[in-house]
């Protein structure tokens, strides 16, 4: 359970940092009150979605079907994040740059329009928060700790908000790619563990397989970073 | 709505990678080498992550 809460916290931290960049860019155009109202509206939608998602998943009485649904969702999420982190770590894609994102947002012509800017903040927070929502609902329902998972996501929100209040600039020094790599490997571990179990497979080590899977995906991911970096002649660390 | 669906399920490549990996696991699971399914799925998914990183 601790591992799933740490993964939820880290995933939420990355997403809230990205959402904060959007809110900051919008706030400089239409003011903090309106920007925060837009973000608050998006958070409210996410809270409703969390309740609805948990309610729907807990209606599934068959444990194996629930494991399969949650496992597939987490696997889809994990393979995407691990692939993205490997590509960025190896230099195949540019690292996510909050300062550049902020500058691009500030350069948008519609950010000075009050309604358009409100929508940018609302939509940005909602889309960044959807990945947090997915993890909170999937891990929370499967581990029977939705409130604790939501608490971990809210704690991350508090940390980002506090850093934002203190710094008043994009949080560019958060090691986003390392976090995405770690969370991607963790989500793949949970996802593949539950998918196979739902299909009738009995893991020889039981729950102790989870750390082994995490080590496998992490080591494999690091090997891929090294392989691609060497292939393009750009050896870097994640 | 498009962003919502993409966030939940990813793009076509992600769906194909996960679908194929699960298919491989199911085939191995129903073969005489069923114990190897615990290796087949992680290896397939890691190969899928490698493919997604490149595309």
CSV table of C-alpha atoms in Angstrom, one decimal:
chain,number,residue,atom,x,y,z
A,1,UNK,CA,0.0,0.0,0.0
A,2,UNK,CA,2.9,2.4,0.9
A,3,UNK,CA,4.4,1.8,-2.6
A,4,UNK,CA,1.1,2.7,-4.3
A,5,UNK,CA,0.7,5.8,-2.2
A,6,UNK,CA,4.2,7.0,-3.1
A,7,UNK,CA,3.6,6.3,-6.8
A,8,UNK,CA,0.3,8.3,-6.6
A,9,UNK,CA,2.1,11.2,-4.8
A,10,UNK,CA,4.9,11.3,-7.4
A,11,UNK,CA,2.6,11.0,-10.4
A,12,UNK,CA,0.4,13.8,-8.9
A,13,UNK,CA,3.4,16.0,-8.2
A,14,UNK,CA,4.5,15.9,-11.9
A,15,UNK,CA,1.0,16.6,-13.2
A,16,UNK,CA,0.3,19.4,-10.7
A,17,UNK,CA,3.6,21.1,-11.6
A,18,UNK,CA,2.5,21.1,-15.2
A,19,UNK,CA,-1.0,22.4,-14.2
A,20,UNK,CA,0.7,25.2,-12.1
A,21,UNK,CA,2.7,26.4,-15.1
A,22,UNK,CA,-0.6,26.8,-17.0
A,23,UNK,CA,-2.4,28.6,-14.1
A,24,UNK,CA,0.6,30.9,-13.5
A,25,UNK,CA,0.7,31.9,-17.2
A,26,UNK,CA,-3.1,32.6,-17.1
A,27,UNK,CA,-3.0,34.4,-13.8
A,28,UNK,CA,-0.5,36.9,-15.2
A,29,UNK,CA,-3.1,37.8,-17.8
A,30,UNK,CA,-6.5,37.7,-16.0
A,31,UNK,CA,-5.5,37.8,-12.4
A,32,UNK,CA,-5.0,35.1,-9.7
A,33,UNK,CA,-8.6,35.1,-8.6
A,34,UNK,CA,-10.0,34.2,-12.0
A,35,UNK,CA,-7.2,31.7,-12.7
A,36,UNK,CA,-7.6,30.0,-9.4
A,37,UNK,CA,-11.4,29.9,-9.9
A,38,UNK,CA,-10.9,28.1,-13.2
A,39,UNK,CA,-8.4,25.6,-11.6
A,40,UNK,CA,-10.8,25.1,-8.7
A,41,UNK,CA,-13.6,24.3,-11.1
A,42,UNK,CA,-11.4,21.7,-12.8
A,43,UNK,CA,-10.5,20.2,-9.4
A,44,UNK,CA,-14.2,20.0,-8.5
A,45,UNK,CA,-14.9,18.1,-11.7
A,46,UNK,CA,-12.0,15.8,-10.9
A,47,UNK,CA,-13.4,15.2,-7.4
A,48,UNK,CA,-16.8,14.3,-8.8
A,49,UNK,CA,-15.1,12.0,-11.4
A,50,UNK,CA,-13.1,10.3,-8.6
A,51,UNK,CA,-16.4,9.6,-6.7
A,52,UNK,CA,-18.1,8.4,-9.9
A,53,UNK,CA,-15.2,6.3,-11.0
A,54,UNK,CA,-14.8,4.6,-7.6
A,55,UNK,CA,-18.5,4.0,-7.4
A,56,UNK,CA,-18.6,2.3,-10.9
A,57,UNK,CA,-15.5,0.2,-10.2
A,58,UNK,CA,-16.7,-1.0,-6.8
A,59,UNK,CA,-20.0,-2.2,-8.5
A,60,UNK,CA,-17.9,-4.8,-10.2
A,61,UNK,CA,-18.5,-7.8,-7.9
A,62,UNK,CA,-16.2,-10.2,-9.7
A,63,UNK,CA,-12.7,-9.6,-8.3
A,64,UNK,CA,-11.0,-11.0,-11.4
A,65,UNK,CA,-12.8,-8.6,-13.8
A,66,UNK,CA,-12.0,-5.7,-11.5
A,67,UNK,CA,-8.3,-6.8,-11.5
A,68,UNK,CA,-8.4,-7.1,-15.3
A,69,UNK,CA,-10.0,-3.6,-15.8
A,70,UNK,CA,-7.7,-1.9,-13.3
A,71,UNK,CA,-4.6,-3.8,-14.5
A,72,UNK,CA,-5.2,-2.9,-18.2
A,73,UNK,CA,-5.8,0.8,-17.3
A,74,UNK,CA,-2.5,0.9,-15.2
A,75,UNK,CA,-0.6,-1.0,-17.9
A,76,UNK,CA,-1.8,1.5,-20.6
A,77,UNK,CA,-0.7,4.3,-18.4
A,78,UNK,CA,2.6,2.8,-17.3
A,79,UNK,CA,3.9,1.7,-20.7
A,80,UNK,CA,3.1,5.2,-22.1
A,81,UNK,CA,5.0,7.0,-19.3
A,82,UNK,CA,8.0,4.5,-19.3
A,83,UNK,CA,8.2,4.8,-23.1
A,84,UNK,CA,8.1,8.6,-22.9
A,85,UNK,CA,10.7,8.8,-20.1
A,86,UNK,CA,13.1,6.4,-22.0
A,87,UNK,CA,12.7,8.6,-25.2
A,88,UNK,CA,13.5,11.7,-23.3
A,89,UNK,CA,16.3,10.1,-21.2
A,90,UNK,CA,18.0,8.9,-24.3
A,91,UNK,CA,17.7,12.2,-26.2
A,92,UNK,CA,15.2,10.9,-28.7
A,93,UNK,CA,12.8,13.6,-27.5
A,94,UNK,CA,13.4,16.9,-25.8
A,95,UNK,CA,13.0,16.9,-22.0
A,96,UNK,CA,9.9,18.6,-20.8
A,97,UNK,CA,10.8,22.2,-20.0
A,98,UNK,CA,8.4,24.2,-17.7
A,99,UNK,CA,10.1,27.5,-18.6
A,100,UNK,CA,9.6,26.9,-22.3
A,101,UNK,CA,6.0,25.7,-21.7
A,102,UNK,CA,5.4,28.9,-19.7
A,103,UNK,CA,6.9,31.1,-22.4
A,104,UNK,CA,4.8,29.4,-25.1
A,105,UNK,CA,1.7,29.9,-23.1
A,106,UNK,CA,2.5,33.6,-22.5
A,107,UNK,CA,3.0,34.0,-26.2
A,108,UNK,CA,-0.5,32.7,-27.1
A,109,UNK,CA,-2.6,35.6,-28.4
A,110,UNK,CA,-5.8,34.2,-26.8
A,111,UNK,CA,-4.3,34.2,-23.2
A,112,UNK,CA,-5.2,37.9,-22.9
A,113,UNK,CA,-8.8,37.3,-23.6
A,114,UNK,CA,-10.6,36.8,-20.3
A,115,UNK,CA,-12.9,33.9,-21.4
A,116,UNK,CA,-10.3,32.1,-23.5
A,117,UNK,CA,-7.7,32.4,-20.7
A,118,UNK,CA,-10.2,31.0,-18.1
A,119,UNK,CA,-10.8,28.1,-20.4
A,120,UNK,CA,-7.1,27.5,-20.9
A,121,UNK,CA,-6.6,27.3,-17.1
A,122,UNK,CA,-9.7,25.1,-16.6
A,123,UNK,CA,-8.9,22.7,-19.5
A,124,UNK,CA,-5.2,22.5,-18.6
A,125,UNK,CA,-5.8,21.7,-15.0
A,126,UNK,CA,-8.5,19.1,-15.9
A,127,UNK,CA,-6.4,17.3,-18.5
A,128,UNK,CA,-3.3,17.2,-16.2
A,129,UNK,CA,-5.5,16.1,-13.4
A,130,UNK,CA,-7.1,13.3,-15.4
A,131,UNK,CA,-3.9,11.2,-15.1
A,132,UNK,CA,-3.9,11.7,-11.4
A,133,UNK,CA,-7.6,10.8,-11.3
A,134,UNK,CA,-6.9,7.5,-13.2
A,135,UNK,CA,-4.2,6.5,-10.7
A,136,UNK,CA,-6.2,7.5,-7.6
A,137,UNK,CA,-9.3,5.5,-8.8
A,138,UNK,CA,-7.5,2.5,-10.2
A,139,UNK,CA,-5.0,2.0,-7.3
A,140,UNK,CA,-7.4,3.2,-4.7
A,141,UNK,CA,-10.2,0.8,-5.6
A,142,UNK,CA,-7.9,-2.2,-6.1
A,143,UNK,CA,-6.1,-1.6,-2.8
A,144,UNK,CA,-9.4,-0.6,-1.0
A,145,UNK,CA,-7.8,2.8,-0.1
A,146,UNK,CA,-9.3,5.4,-2.4
A,147,UNK,CA,-9.4,8.0,0.3
A,148,UNK,CA,-5.7,7.5,1.1
A,149,UNK,CA,-4.8,7.6,-2.6
A,150,UNK,CA,-6.8,10.8,-3.0
A,151,UNK,CA,-5.0,12.1,0.1
A,152,UNK,CA,-1.6,11.4,-1.5
A,153,UNK,CA,-2.7,13.3,-4.6
A,154,UNK,CA,-3.9,16.2,-2.5
A,155,UNK,CA,-0.7,16.3,-0.5
A,156,UNK,CA,1.2,16.7,-3.8
A,157,UNK,CA,-1.2,19.5,-4.7
A,158,UNK,CA,-0.4,21.2,-1.4
A,159,UNK,CA,3.4,20.8,-2.0
A,160,UNK,CA,3.1,22.3,-5.5
A,161,UNK,CA,0.8,25.1,-4.3
A,162,UNK,CA,3.2,26.0,-1.5
A,163,UNK,CA,6.2,26.0,-3.8
A,164,UNK,CA,4.2,28.1,-6.3
A,165,UNK,CA,3.2,30.7,-3.7
A,166,UNK,CA,6.9,30.9,-2.6
A,167,UNK,CA,8.5,31.1,-6.0
A,168,UNK,CA,5.9,32.7,-8.3
A,169,UNK,CA,7.6,31.2,-11.3
A,170,UNK,CA,7.5,27.8,-13.2
A,171,UNK,CA,8.8,24.9,-11.1
A,172,UNK,CA,11.4,24.0,-13.7
A,173,UNK,CA,13.8,22.2,-11.3
A,174,UNK,CA,11.4,19.3,-10.5
A,175,UNK,CA,13.1,16.2,-12.0
A,176,UNK,CA,10.1,15.4,-14.1
A,177,UNK,CA,11.7,12.7,-16.3
A,178,UNK,CA,13.1,10.7,-13.4
A,179,UNK,CA,9.7,10.8,-11.7
A,180,UNK,CA,7.9,9.7,-14.9
A,181,UNK,CA,10.3,6.9,-15.3
A,182,UNK,CA,9.8,5.7,-11.8
A,183,UNK,CA,6.0,6.0,-11.8
A,184,UNK,CA,5.9,4.4,-15.2
A,185,UNK,CA,7.8,1.4,-14.0
A,186,UNK,CA,5.7,1.2,-10.8
A,187,UNK,CA,2.4,1.4,-12.8
A,188,UNK,CA,3.6,-1.3,-15.2
A,189,UNK,CA,4.5,-3.5,-12.2
A,190,UNK,CA,1.0,-3.2,-10.6
A,191,UNK,CA,-0.7,-3.4,-14.0
A,192,UNK,CA,1.0,-6.5,-15.3
A,193,UNK,CA,0.8,-8.2,-11.9
A,194,UNK,CA,-3.0,-7.8,-11.8
A,195,UNK,CA,-3.6,-8.5,-15.5
A,196,UNK,CA,-1.9,-11.9,-15.3
A,197,UNK,CA,-3.5,-12.7,-12.0
A,198,UNK,CA,-6.9,-11.9,-13.4
A,199,UNK,CA,-6.2,-14.2,-16.4
A,200,UNK,CA,-5.6,-17.1,-13.9
A,201,UNK,CA,-1.9,-17.0,-13.5
A,202,UNK,CA,-0.4,-17.7,-10.0
A,203,UNK,CA,2.7,-15.7,-9.4
A,204,UNK,CA,5.2,-18.0,-7.8
A,205,UNK,CA,6.4,-15.4,-5.3
A,206,UNK,CA,2.9,-14.0,-4.6
A,207,UNK,CA,2.9,-10.3,-3.7
A,208,UNK,CA,6.7,-10.3,-3.4
A,209,UNK,CA,6.6,-10.4,-7.2
A,210,UNK,CA,5.7,-6.7,-7.3
A,211,UNK,CA,9.2,-5.4,-6.2
A,212,UNK,CA,10.8,-7.9,-8.6
A,213,UNK,CA,8.7,-6.6,-11.4
A,214,UNK,CA,9.6,-3.0,-10.5
A,215,UNK,CA,13.3,-3.9,-10.6
A,216,UNK,CA,12.8,-5.6,-14.0
A,217,UNK,CA,11.0,-2.6,-15.6
A,218,UNK,CA,13.4,-0.1,-14.1
A,219,UNK,CA,16.6,-2.0,-15.1
A,220,UNK,CA,15.1,-2.7,-18.5
A,221,UNK,CA,14.1,0.9,-19.0
A,222,UNK,CA,17.6,2.1,-18.0
A,223,UNK,CA,19.1,-0.4,-20.5
A,224,UNK,CA,16.9,1.0,-23.2
A,225,UNK,CA,18.0,4.5,-22.4
A,226,UNK,CA,21.6,3.5,-22.7
A,227,UNK,CA,20.9,1.5,-25.9
A,228,UNK,CA,19.1,4.4,-27.6
A,229,UNK,CA,21.6,7.0,-26.4
A,230,UNK,CA,24.5,5.0,-27.8
A,231,UNK,CA,22.6,4.4,-31.0
A,232,UNK,CA,22.1,8.1,-31.6
A,233,UNK,CA,25.5,9.0,-30.1
A,234,UNK,CA,24.2,11.0,-27.2
A,235,UNK,CA,25.0,9.2,-24.0
A,236,UNK,CA,23.1,10.9,-21.1
A,237,UNK,CA,21.7,9.9,-17.7
A,238,UNK,CA,17.9,10.1,-17.3
B,1,UNK,CA,-13.5,14.6,-24.9
B,2,UNK,CA,-10.6,13.5,-27.1
B,3,UNK,CA,-8.1,14.5,-24.4
B,4,UNK,CA,-10.1,12.5,-21.9
B,5,UNK,CA,-10.1,9.4,-24.0
B,6,UNK,CA,-6.4,9.7,-24.9
B,7,UNK,CA,-5.5,10.2,-21.2
B,8,UNK,CA,-7.5,7.1,-20.2
B,9,UNK,CA,-6.4,4.7,-23.0
B,10,UNK,CA,-3.5,6.4,-24.8
B,11,UNK,CA,-3.1,6.5,-28.6
B,12,UNK,CA,-3.5,3.6,-31.1
B,13,UNK,CA,0.2,2.6,-30.6
B,14,UNK,CA,-0.2,2.3,-26.9
B,15,UNK,CA,-3.4,0.3,-27.2
B,16,UNK,CA,-1.7,-2.0,-29.8
B,17,UNK,CA,1.3,-2.6,-27.6
B,18,UNK,CA,-0.8,-3.5,-24.5
B,19,UNK,CA,-3.3,-5.6,-26.6
B,20,UNK,CA,-0.5,-7.6,-28.2
B,21,UNK,CA,1.4,-8.1,-24.9
B,22,UNK,CA,-1.7,-9.4,-23.2
B,23,UNK,CA,-2.4,-11.7,-26.3
B,24,UNK,CA,1.1,-13.1,-26.0
B,25,UNK,CA,0.6,-13.7,-22.3
B,26,UNK,CA,-2.8,-15.5,-22.9
B,27,UNK,CA,-1.2,-17.7,-25.6
B,28,UNK,CA,1.7,-18.7,-23.3
B,29,UNK,CA,-0.6,-19.1,-20.3
B,30,UNK,CA,-2.6,-21.7,-22.3
B,31,UNK,CA,0.4,-23.5,-23.6
B,32,UNK,CA,2.4,-26.3,-21.9
B,33,UNK,CA,4.9,-23.5,-20.8
B,34,UNK,CA,2.3,-21.7,-18.7
B,35,UNK,CA,4.7,-20.7,-16.0
B,36,UNK,CA,6.6,-18.6,-18.5
B,37,UNK,CA,3.6,-16.3,-18.8
B,38,UNK,CA,5.0,-14.4,-15.8
B,39,UNK,CA,8.0,-13.6,-17.9
B,40,UNK,CA,6.3,-13.3,-21.3
B,41,UNK,CA,4.1,-10.3,-20.3
B,42,UNK,CA,6.8,-8.1,-18.7
B,43,UNK,CA,9.2,-8.8,-21.6
B,44,UNK,CA,6.5,-8.0,-24.1
B,45,UNK,CA,5.6,-4.8,-22.3
B,46,UNK,CA,9.2,-3.7,-22.0
B,47,UNK,CA,9.6,-4.3,-25.8
B,48,UNK,CA,6.5,-2.3,-26.3
B,49,UNK,CA,7.9,0.6,-24.2
B,50,UNK,CA,11.0,0.4,-26.4
B,51,UNK,CA,8.8,0.7,-29.5
B,52,UNK,CA,6.8,3.6,-28.0
B,53,UNK,CA,10.0,5.4,-27.1
B,54,UNK,CA,11.2,5.2,-30.7
B,55,UNK,CA,7.9,6.3,-32.3
